[in-house]
Amino acid sequence: MELVCPAGNYPSLKAAVDNGADAVYIGFRDNTNARHFAGLNFTDQRAVKALDYARNNNVRLFVAINTYAQADQWSRWQYAVDACADLQASALIAADMGVMAYACEKYPELPLHLSVQGSATNAAALELYHQQFNIRRAVLPRVLSLKQVQALVKKSPVELEVFAFGSLCIMAEGRCLLSSYVTGESPNTAGACSPASAVRWEQTANGGMSTRLNGVLIDRFSAHEQAGYPTLCKGRFKVQGEAQEKIMHALEEPTSLNTLNLIPRLSEMGISAVKIEGRQRSPAYVAAVTRIWREALDACKANKNEFQPEARWMAELSKLSEGSQTTLGAYSRPWQ
Amino acid sequence: MQTTLGPVLYFWPRQDIFDFYEKVSQSGIDRVCLGEVTCSKRREMSHGDWIAIARLLADAGKKVVLSTLTLLESESELSQVRKVCDNNEFMVEANDMSAVKFLSSNGLEFCTGPSLNIYNAYTLKQLYKLGLKRWVLPLELSEKKLTSILQQAEELKLNDKIETEVFSYGYMPLAYSARCFTARVNEIGKDECDFICRKVPQGIPLATQENEQLFTLNGIQTMSGHCMNILSRWQDMEKQGVHSMRLSAHSHDVIEIADSLICSIKDNKPFFSELSVEQCNGFWEGGSGKDQLYREVR
């Protein structure tokens, strides 16, 4: 299985390459990619440098142009596709049918991957994208159980890539408008979920913290709790259960996905690549996660039957996780 | 301007569904979308039941559309979608690309619901080639964004070929998950849900710790906490080239609201519908979806 790692900037890209990534994915510095945050991503020139570094180290470079093209800015998406083709990137990761059609007609040699934002969770959807745009690979949304992934690999006309580690998006990606409902900006339109400009952190009288998104209270933390980034799906809200009203993480706890112990099964079932999330994270984070996953994948390759995640890997990954908690997410039964 | 009644997104008892559509058949609504689009476990209504309702409505002069499931996770769900696509009688509204695949392979014309991501006319063009006849503007797009898409569609010579629909009234479906939040709130697993969503036919309201109404939980769906209402904009929409306004079937009252809108449309008069505190105007005016702007009718 190919290890696909994130790079929000050049130091992260080096960190990923130096620590054993097989492929690195980047985005351009605008709303054409789904991690459009200030200070992140690549200019055309920086991307050339990134490509050189990756290629010199035999690592593939993918470019994510995976937001939905806004009609009034269509040329921006065209330009991004042109830039990706000029770079001779190893693949273009896209979600928008219009963008895919443009790429596939103008640059038939440029391999296309269907982004997770394309929300394809079944064989028929994958067949459509394959037939229409000749996609070579698709990244699966984090909504399928392991059994469902296994059934899909058998039917899929293209390679499949799954999320392996990182922040857990609990909604079918590309179909979540929670962020735009509250801030007006979403991953689809602006390339950002909970845009930083809408985030407020407030000290409370008891030494704790309140977090807000565009004025909406997402959570209150006591003095000893670590305050999380205010994403809507991980806030604590008031809901009426059958018995009583309660304040709870109604959608999901702040937790990260960690599938290290699924490596042998994912590999056996024919998954082509595992993806690490985190273009918004630091080079140190990218280095640590990449190194552990490289070691784990190599260990599994050397001896699949005996593979067990090492305690030190799990401990370190835990430290790098949101709220120091990890989960198998939709892969595991409790979600089903 | 036409009116479309969207599918019931909640889990209503079988008899309630039949009673509701009996009323719909007597209303002035032009088009009705039917079927289970939220959760495949809700099987109180069989495919045959939906077809029976579809025929009842068609006999009453309605245009009938069968809607497909939005989030598919298993093979059985895929066969459910295929069955709807293969119905041979009614037009189908695709809520996932799987339905687009089935319908286009069968050489059938189709329409798309709001969960299909169409943000520009180049995407419209691709879907038109596959058989698209009518599309619904994604919920998070504004009037201004629609203008840009329709201008682009004009350049691509698509405008007279595809009809545009705008979600104009009801609670907006904002996200879909593997998890059932109605079960989660009641501390039970999705497998053992025992159809607990039947007890909350309008979903579970979710508020912030400051009691600000934020979302509505409906099974695997997270919906807006406020009911979107942009019905007063019907004349602007018509000028833009919108063919149909969608009202979501979230309660029995929706029929009366639709009928009063239809009266305005027939008389070519402005429709006055002031926002109540429970309502918002969604994304139509720009900005965030939960905004409550009290703009004068132009």
XYZ file of C-alpha atoms in Angstrom:
634
model
C 0.000 0.000 0.000
C 1.202 3.443 -0.922
C 1.708 5.895 1.942
C 0.220 9.244 0.935
C 1.236 12.152 3.181
C 0.120 15.771 3.524
C 2.194 18.884 2.890
C 0.809 22.327 3.654
C 4.156 23.929 2.885
C 7.681 23.142 1.697
C 9.140 22.178 5.119
C 6.271 19.702 5.602
C 6.850 18.302 2.158
C 10.516 17.722 3.008
C 9.473 16.148 6.305
C 7.133 13.751 4.512
C 9.664 12.845 1.833
C 12.531 12.440 4.305
C 10.488 10.192 6.576
C 9.304 7.691 4.045
C 6.209 8.910 2.202
C 5.554 7.189 -1.126
C 3.507 10.144 -2.306
C 2.839 13.647 -1.027
C -0.199 15.780 -1.740
C -0.199 19.553 -1.926
C -2.553 22.351 -2.926
C -2.210 25.771 -4.498
C -2.514 28.943 -2.482
C -6.182 29.721 -3.134
C -9.708 28.320 -2.793
C -9.080 25.639 -5.418
C -8.089 23.246 -2.656
C -9.960 22.090 0.415
C -7.364 23.292 2.933
C -7.330 26.957 2.051
C -5.900 28.577 5.181
C -3.726 31.669 5.505
C -0.021 30.860 5.252
C -0.620 27.385 3.842
C -0.121 25.844 0.427
C 2.039 26.455 -2.599
C 2.616 29.168 -5.179
C 3.433 27.898 -8.689
C 7.146 28.449 -8.059
C 7.117 26.759 -4.685
C 5.294 23.842 -6.269
C 8.102 23.410 -8.820
C 10.598 23.269 -5.959
C 8.369 20.766 -4.165
C 8.140 18.645 -7.256
C 11.903 18.622 -7.712
C 12.465 17.562 -4.138
C 9.893 14.821 -4.333
C 11.021 13.539 -7.698
C 14.699 13.532 -6.751
C 13.747 11.276 -3.874
C 11.527 9.045 -5.952
C 8.353 10.226 -4.254
C 5.186 10.945 -6.217
C 3.557 14.370 -6.012
C -0.224 14.768 -6.130
C -1.955 18.123 -6.474
C -5.354 18.564 -4.844
C -7.708 20.864 -6.768
C -10.604 19.458 -4.861
C -13.059 22.233 -4.108
C -16.072 22.927 -6.295
C -15.361 25.500 -8.985
C -17.341 28.675 -8.437
C -18.919 29.802 -11.695
C -17.781 33.421 -11.264
C -14.165 32.278 -10.737
C -14.063 29.412 -13.222
C -10.753 30.558 -14.756
C -9.050 30.095 -11.383
C -9.796 26.360 -11.445
C -8.753 26.137 -15.084
C -5.499 27.879 -14.240
C -4.878 25.485 -11.345
C -5.409 22.458 -13.600
C -3.084 23.977 -16.214
C -0.459 24.590 -13.514
C -0.787 21.008 -12.279
C -0.350 19.674 -15.817
C 2.659 21.976 -16.408
C 4.247 20.584 -13.277
C 3.745 17.096 -14.657
C 2.436 16.105 -11.251
C 1.914 12.390 -10.676
C -1.823 12.922 -10.266
C -4.504 15.563 -9.994
C -6.989 15.031 -7.150
C -10.353 16.557 -8.095
C -13.990 16.442 -7.014
C -15.864 18.738 -9.397
C -17.232 17.170 -12.582
C -16.608 20.369 -14.534
C -12.981 20.474 -13.393
C -12.508 16.762 -14.139
C -13.988 17.179 -17.613
C -11.631 20.069 -18.332
C -8.603 18.136 -17.070
C -9.503 14.949 -18.860
C -10.176 16.650 -22.207
C -7.182 18.978 -22.166
C -4.633 16.718 -20.482
C -5.629 13.109 -21.126
C -2.212 11.925 -19.933
C -2.592 13.531 -16.499
C -3.790 10.810 -14.072
C -6.967 11.817 -12.231
C -7.857 10.775 -8.704
C -11.360 11.342 -7.369
C -11.069 13.377 -4.189
C -12.825 12.373 -0.997
C -14.852 15.548 -1.587
C -16.423 13.742 -4.549
C -18.414 11.684 -2.016
C -18.300 8.403 -3.932
C -19.169 5.606 -1.516
C -20.346 2.872 -3.884
C -19.398 0.980 -7.011
C -21.952 2.661 -9.282
C -20.720 6.155 -8.434
C -17.119 5.027 -8.987
C -18.073 3.498 -12.338
C -19.627 6.773 -13.422
C -16.488 8.771 -12.645
C -14.323 6.109 -14.241
C -16.401 5.978 -17.386
C -16.756 9.734 -17.760
C -13.352 11.011 -16.685
C -11.134 7.963 -16.672
C -10.242 8.352 -12.995
C -7.504 5.963 -11.874
C -8.115 6.124 -8.150
C -10.730 7.300 -5.655
C -10.373 8.381 -2.049
C -13.215 7.001 0.066
C -15.229 9.177 2.450
C -14.899 8.117 6.081
C -18.381 6.638 6.316
C -17.892 2.976 5.417
C -17.282 0.072 7.772
C -14.363 -2.241 7.087
C -16.733 -4.850 5.708
C -18.280 -2.304 3.375
C -14.855 -1.156 2.205
C -13.944 -4.774 1.523
C -17.091 -5.318 -0.541
C -16.401 -2.133 -2.471
C -12.792 -3.030 -3.343
C -14.083 -6.140 -5.073
C -16.478 -4.165 -7.264
C -14.504 -0.980 -7.801
C -13.261 -0.275 -11.335
C -10.441 1.867 -9.894
C -7.806 1.810 -7.155
C -9.061 2.829 -3.736
C -7.350 5.019 -1.173
C -8.579 5.261 2.406
C -7.932 7.647 5.269
C -5.532 6.123 7.742
C -4.734 8.749 10.315
C -5.625 12.305 11.296
C -8.521 14.558 12.169
C -11.755 12.721 11.831
C -14.290 14.142 9.450
C -17.468 12.363 10.512
C -19.697 13.550 7.690
C -19.598 12.336 4.097
C -17.041 14.783 2.739
C -18.163 17.105 -0.003
C -21.678 17.020 1.357
C -21.219 18.852 4.625
C -22.515 22.395 4.840
C -22.308 22.832 8.623
C -19.448 25.300 8.334
C -21.202 27.432 5.736
C -24.450 27.358 7.701
C -22.652 29.186 10.504
C -19.858 31.118 8.753
C -20.847 31.352 5.095
C -17.719 29.428 4.082
C -17.403 25.693 3.562
C -14.839 23.225 2.229
C -16.791 23.059 -1.048
C -16.912 26.790 -1.714
C -14.015 28.391 0.121
C -11.798 25.418 0.839
C -12.143 25.781 4.586
C -14.150 24.175 7.357
C -14.489 26.536 10.337
C -12.388 29.309 8.742
C -9.816 30.756 11.169
C -11.188 34.279 10.729
C -14.491 33.167 12.318
C -12.848 31.521 15.345
C -12.807 33.206 18.776
C -11.191 31.915 21.971
C -12.379 33.517 25.205
C -10.977 33.117 28.700
C -13.743 32.470 31.199
C -13.904 33.660 34.831
C -13.133 30.180 36.197
C -9.872 29.988 34.242
C -11.370 27.919 31.464
C -12.066 28.721 27.852
C -15.038 29.258 25.561
C -14.723 28.672 21.850
C -16.908 30.393 19.293
C -17.426 30.199 15.566
C -18.861 33.372 14.058
C -20.256 34.191 17.489
C -21.905 30.789 17.990
C -20.786 29.081 21.188
C -19.240 25.752 20.213
C -17.948 24.622 23.583
C -17.001 25.618 27.118
C -13.925 24.086 28.694
C -12.985 24.000 32.353
C -9.552 25.076 33.564
C -8.047 21.577 33.352
C -9.437 20.722 29.902
C -7.611 21.319 26.661
C -9.757 23.568 24.457
C -10.260 22.153 20.958
C -10.540 24.009 17.665
C -14.191 24.985 17.226
C -15.454 22.686 14.501
C -19.217 22.355 14.558
C -19.357 18.565 14.553
C -17.183 18.350 17.674
C -18.882 20.886 19.935
C -20.916 20.247 23.081
C -24.546 21.121 22.640
C -27.891 20.884 24.374
C -30.223 18.151 23.160
C -33.344 16.451 24.397
C -32.885 12.708 24.840
C -35.808 10.388 25.573
C -35.405 10.883 29.305
C -33.839 14.296 29.844
C -32.154 17.312 28.313
C -28.400 17.028 28.299
C -25.235 18.770 27.191
C -23.115 16.425 25.110
C -20.920 15.938 22.089
C -24.076 15.370 20.067
C -22.276 14.574 16.823
C -18.762 13.441 17.764
C -16.076 13.804 20.405
C -12.875 15.597 19.481
C -10.913 12.567 18.403
C -8.637 11.420 15.592
C -8.801 8.471 13.282
C -6.057 5.903 13.771
C -6.154 2.720 11.736
C -2.653 1.443 12.414
C -3.895 -1.965 13.539
C -5.989 -2.339 10.394
C -2.940 -2.297 8.104
C -2.841 -6.063 7.406
C -6.557 -6.195 6.649
C -6.553 -3.118 4.427
C -3.606 -4.491 2.531
C -5.138 -7.949 2.160
C -8.409 -6.622 0.846
C -6.606 -4.749 -1.909
C -6.576 -1.132 -0.782
C -3.982 0.688 -2.912
C -3.078 3.566 -0.640
C -3.450 4.911 2.861
C -3.780 8.633 3.373
C -2.559 10.715 6.265
C -4.667 13.806 6.921
C -3.118 17.104 8.001
C -1.992 19.697 5.487
C -2.757 22.232 8.223
C -0.346 20.554 10.677
C 3.310 21.356 11.422
C 6.343 19.797 9.697
C 7.183 18.075 13.006
C 3.747 16.438 13.030
C 4.070 15.325 9.420
C 7.552 13.938 10.116
C 6.451 11.954 13.173
C 3.296 10.489 11.654
C 5.008 9.630 8.365
C 7.900 7.913 10.138
C 5.611 5.752 12.266
C 3.421 4.772 9.350
C 6.475 3.960 7.220
C 7.801 1.690 9.961
C 4.423 0.052 10.417
C 3.830 -0.546 6.708
C 7.334 -1.980 6.324
C 6.861 -4.215 9.362
C 3.601 -5.512 7.940
C 5.155 -6.129 4.551
C 8.003 -8.078 6.152
C 5.715 -10.262 8.212
C 2.000 -9.793 7.682
C 0.848 -12.639 9.900
C 2.750 -11.448 12.932
C 1.998 -7.757 12.537
C 1.123 -5.946 15.742
C 1.305 -2.164 16.128
C 4.161 -1.385 18.513
C 3.194 0.267 21.770
C 5.560 3.185 21.144
C 3.904 3.900 17.775
C 0.471 3.949 19.349
C 1.655 6.122 22.235
C 3.228 8.655 19.926
C 0.256 8.750 17.572
C -2.015 9.246 20.564
C -0.010 12.276 21.591
C -0.429 13.701 18.098
C -4.175 13.157 18.103
C -6.950 15.584 18.741
C -7.936 15.427 22.407
C -5.329 12.623 22.719
C -8.084 10.225 21.683
C -8.134 7.938 18.681
C -10.878 5.909 17.116
C -11.493 3.503 14.288
C -14.400 5.726 13.269
C -16.793 4.236 10.773
C -14.525 1.231 10.220
C -15.636 -0.136 13.571
C -18.948 -1.660 14.581
C -20.129 0.841 17.219
C -20.793 3.371 14.491
C -22.987 1.024 12.568
C -43.110 29.484 -11.676
C -43.880 25.975 -10.546
C -43.911 24.451 -7.087
C -42.237 21.223 -6.061
C -42.804 19.380 -2.817
C -39.577 17.705 -1.715
C -39.533 14.221 -0.172
C -40.370 13.670 3.508
C -36.931 13.558 5.120
C -38.118 12.282 8.512
C -39.483 8.948 9.652
C -43.234 9.265 9.752
C -45.624 6.414 10.527
C -46.955 4.717 7.403
C -50.514 5.936 7.868
C -49.306 9.495 8.373
C -47.486 9.338 5.047
C -50.604 8.116 3.253
C -52.765 10.800 4.921
C -50.227 13.473 4.056
C -50.105 12.596 0.375
C -53.872 12.329 0.237
C -53.910 16.023 1.236
C -51.114 16.791 -1.206
C -53.183 15.279 -4.011
C -55.865 17.876 -3.315
C -53.441 20.807 -3.163
C -52.269 23.085 -5.962
C -48.667 21.798 -5.819
C -47.359 21.035 -9.329
C -44.699 18.442 -8.672
C -44.086 15.948 -5.860
C -40.850 14.112 -5.038
C -41.382 10.862 -3.151
C -39.479 8.148 -1.401
C -37.039 7.410 1.412
C -33.918 9.507 0.925
C -32.442 9.615 4.435
C -32.097 6.150 5.981
C -32.371 2.761 4.289
C -33.422 1.112 7.549
C -36.734 2.938 7.458
C -38.698 0.288 5.660
C -42.195 0.888 6.882
C -43.048 2.031 3.379
C -42.378 -0.559 0.708
C -41.441 0.264 -2.869
C -45.012 -0.752 -3.777
C -46.440 1.730 -1.252
C -44.474 4.563 -2.818
C -45.571 3.552 -6.298
C -49.198 3.467 -5.092
C -48.854 7.022 -3.753
C -47.102 8.080 -6.948
C -50.054 6.815 -9.004
C -52.564 8.499 -6.707
C -50.747 11.799 -7.187
C -50.329 11.325 -10.927
C -54.068 10.648 -11.224
C -54.669 13.917 -9.369
C -52.674 15.703 -12.071
C -49.337 16.052 -10.275
C -45.994 15.521 -11.904
C -44.396 12.773 -9.857
C -40.719 12.191 -9.238
C -39.177 9.309 -7.275
C -36.219 10.368 -5.131
C -33.295 8.106 -4.303
C -31.280 7.526 -1.150
C -28.604 10.156 -0.497
C -25.805 8.311 1.312
C -25.143 4.728 0.251
C -22.965 2.434 2.284
C -23.923 -1.112 1.382
C -24.768 -3.323 -1.567
C -28.367 -3.614 -0.389
C -28.706 0.162 -0.491
C -27.336 0.175 -3.999
C -29.980 -2.336 -5.070
C -32.615 -0.164 -3.424
C -31.480 2.766 -5.587
C -31.396 0.567 -8.674
C -34.956 -0.552 -8.070
C -36.158 3.053 -7.983
C -34.144 3.898 -11.120
C -35.611 0.884 -12.952
C -39.243 1.730 -12.096
C -40.183 2.342 -15.777
C -42.987 4.680 -14.882
C -41.884 7.841 -13.117
C -39.001 10.247 -13.512
C -36.251 9.819 -10.923
C -34.429 12.432 -8.865
C -30.827 11.371 -8.252
C -29.446 12.196 -4.826
C -26.194 10.335 -5.379
C -24.008 9.686 -8.421
C -24.975 6.007 -8.273
C -28.471 6.956 -9.428
C -26.990 9.108 -12.215
C -25.023 6.062 -13.304
C -28.061 3.747 -13.347
C -30.342 6.264 -15.061
C -27.848 7.290 -17.731
C -27.009 3.652 -18.457
C -30.722 3.046 -18.986
C -30.868 6.040 -21.331
C -33.379 7.763 -19.046
C -33.780 11.475 -18.448
C -33.456 12.455 -14.818
C -33.334 15.313 -12.344
C -31.007 15.890 -9.403
C -31.710 16.829 -5.797
C -29.860 19.358 -3.626
C -27.213 16.891 -2.414
C -25.618 16.554 -5.842
C -22.793 19.035 -6.116
C -23.428 21.332 -9.064
C -21.503 24.551 -8.533
C -20.914 25.608 -12.149
C -22.330 25.158 -15.637
C -19.445 22.943 -16.757
C -20.741 20.357 -14.313
C -24.277 20.973 -15.580
C -22.995 20.294 -19.076
C -21.534 16.931 -18.064
C -24.774 15.913 -16.416
C -26.831 17.205 -19.323
C -24.899 14.878 -21.616
C -25.964 12.042 -19.308
C -29.650 12.997 -19.346
C -30.145 15.794 -16.802
C -33.402 17.727 -17.244
C -33.759 19.625 -13.974
C -31.370 20.418 -11.137
C -31.669 21.884 -7.670
C -29.232 24.624 -6.690
C -26.958 23.380 -3.859
C -28.252 24.748 -0.577
C -25.143 26.747 0.248
C -25.301 28.909 -2.884
C -26.798 32.400 -3.060
C -28.881 34.240 -5.618
C -25.685 35.892 -6.866
C -23.979 32.526 -7.324
C -26.991 31.239 -9.214
C -26.786 34.262 -11.544
C -23.170 33.368 -12.339
C -24.017 29.724 -12.978
C -26.899 30.627 -15.253
C -24.740 33.138 -17.147
C -22.166 30.438 -17.662
C -24.923 28.041 -18.746
C -26.006 30.638 -21.311
C -22.469 30.710 -22.714
C -22.551 26.920 -22.950
C -25.970 27.096 -24.653
C -27.642 25.094 -21.914
C -30.240 27.480 -20.565
C -33.183 26.341 -22.637
C -32.289 22.701 -22.082
C -32.253 22.407 -18.308
C -34.714 23.568 -15.667
C -33.532 25.095 -12.415
C -35.128 24.546 -9.032
C -34.381 26.406 -5.788
C -34.922 24.999 -2.284
C -37.130 27.750 -0.863
C -38.861 26.522 2.265
C -38.124 24.025 5.018
C -35.329 22.710 7.194
C -32.170 22.337 5.133
C -30.346 19.000 5.095
C -26.771 20.143 5.782
C -24.731 16.960 6.290
C -24.809 13.142 6.152
C -22.838 10.765 8.354
C -22.229 7.067 8.920
C -23.552 7.680 12.392
C -27.135 7.962 13.468
C -27.283 10.974 15.761
C -30.817 10.306 16.896
C -29.581 6.953 18.241
C -26.441 8.543 19.662
C -28.362 11.194 21.613
C -30.396 8.367 23.152
C -27.237 6.363 23.857
C -28.096 3.435 21.661
C -26.207 1.983 18.697
C -27.313 2.432 15.107
C -27.875 -1.323 14.838
C -30.192 -1.324 17.845
C -31.923 1.924 16.968
C -35.391 0.344 17.161
C -36.522 3.181 14.879
C -36.308 5.696 17.668
C -36.529 8.454 15.038
C -40.215 7.599 14.681
C -40.720 9.241 18.075
C -39.367 12.534 16.745
C -41.233 13.140 13.471
C -39.678 16.569 13.095
C -36.201 15.639 14.339
C -34.411 16.558 17.554
C -33.578 20.247 18.010
C -29.999 20.945 18.993
C -29.088 24.209 20.740
C -25.849 25.765 21.943
C -25.115 25.946 25.660
C -26.441 29.520 25.396
C -29.754 28.163 24.096
C -29.247 29.399 20.563
C -31.125 27.060 18.226
C -28.501 25.635 15.853
C -29.250 22.294 14.165
C -31.911 19.600 13.928
C -30.858 15.967 14.201
C -32.646 13.563 11.899
C -30.988 10.166 11.930
C -27.770 10.296 9.913
C -28.695 13.767 8.737
C -27.835 17.072 10.378
C -30.339 19.706 9.347
C -30.615 23.438 9.890
C -32.021 24.553 13.219
C -34.138 27.187 11.522
C -36.709 26.678 8.815
C -35.566 28.377 5.645
C -38.125 30.674 4.055
C -37.455 32.649 0.892
C -40.927 32.276 -0.590
C -41.285 36.047 -0.884
C -38.536 35.966 -3.494
C -40.540 34.106 -6.095
C -40.758 37.008 -8.550
C -36.998 37.643 -8.424
C -36.409 33.960 -9.003
C -38.732 33.928 -11.962
C -36.833 36.861 -13.510
C -33.612 34.923 -13.022
C -35.007 31.979 -14.934
C -35.796 29.682 -12.013
C -38.511 27.214 -13.079
C -39.536 25.772 -9.781
C -39.448 26.435 -6.042
C -39.015 23.517 -3.686
C -40.818 23.291 -0.373
C -39.591 20.580 1.948
C -42.262 18.268 3.320
C -41.477 18.739 6.993
C -44.992 19.047 8.405
C -48.603 18.968 7.269
C -48.693 22.820 7.339
C -46.458 22.963 4.328
C -49.458 22.269 2.087
C -51.269 25.431 3.224
C -48.120 27.488 2.785
C -47.648 26.057 -0.694
C -51.247 26.820 -1.604
C -50.961 30.459 -0.553
C -47.738 30.796 -2.565
C -49.491 29.231 -5.549
C -52.310 31.831 -5.250
C -49.733 34.645 -5.472
C -48.091 33.021 -8.449
C -51.434 32.600 -10.232
C -52.383 36.235 -9.575
C -48.834 37.371 -10.349
C -48.698 39.198 -7.032
C -45.931 39.504 -4.459
C -46.051 36.880 -1.733
C -45.737 38.244 1.785
C -44.070 35.874 4.138
C -42.297 37.551 7.029
C -39.697 35.486 8.801
C -40.704 34.261 12.219
C -38.072 33.726 14.914
C -37.908 30.050 13.973
C -37.048 30.904 10.379
C -34.028 32.018 8.402
C -33.407 32.841 4.796
C -30.737 30.272 4.194
C -27.987 31.157 1.782
C -30.098 32.980 -0.800
C -29.159 36.509 0.297
C -25.471 35.585 0.676
C -23.592 35.173 3.966
C -24.150 32.328 6.376
C -27.129 29.988 6.102
C -28.622 30.722 9.492
C -28.965 34.463 8.877
C -32.327 36.024 9.545
C -32.475 39.050 7.301
C -35.725 40.946 7.169
C -35.292 42.475 3.768
C -38.119 44.377 2.145
C -39.762 42.650 -0.765
C -38.611 44.520 -3.852
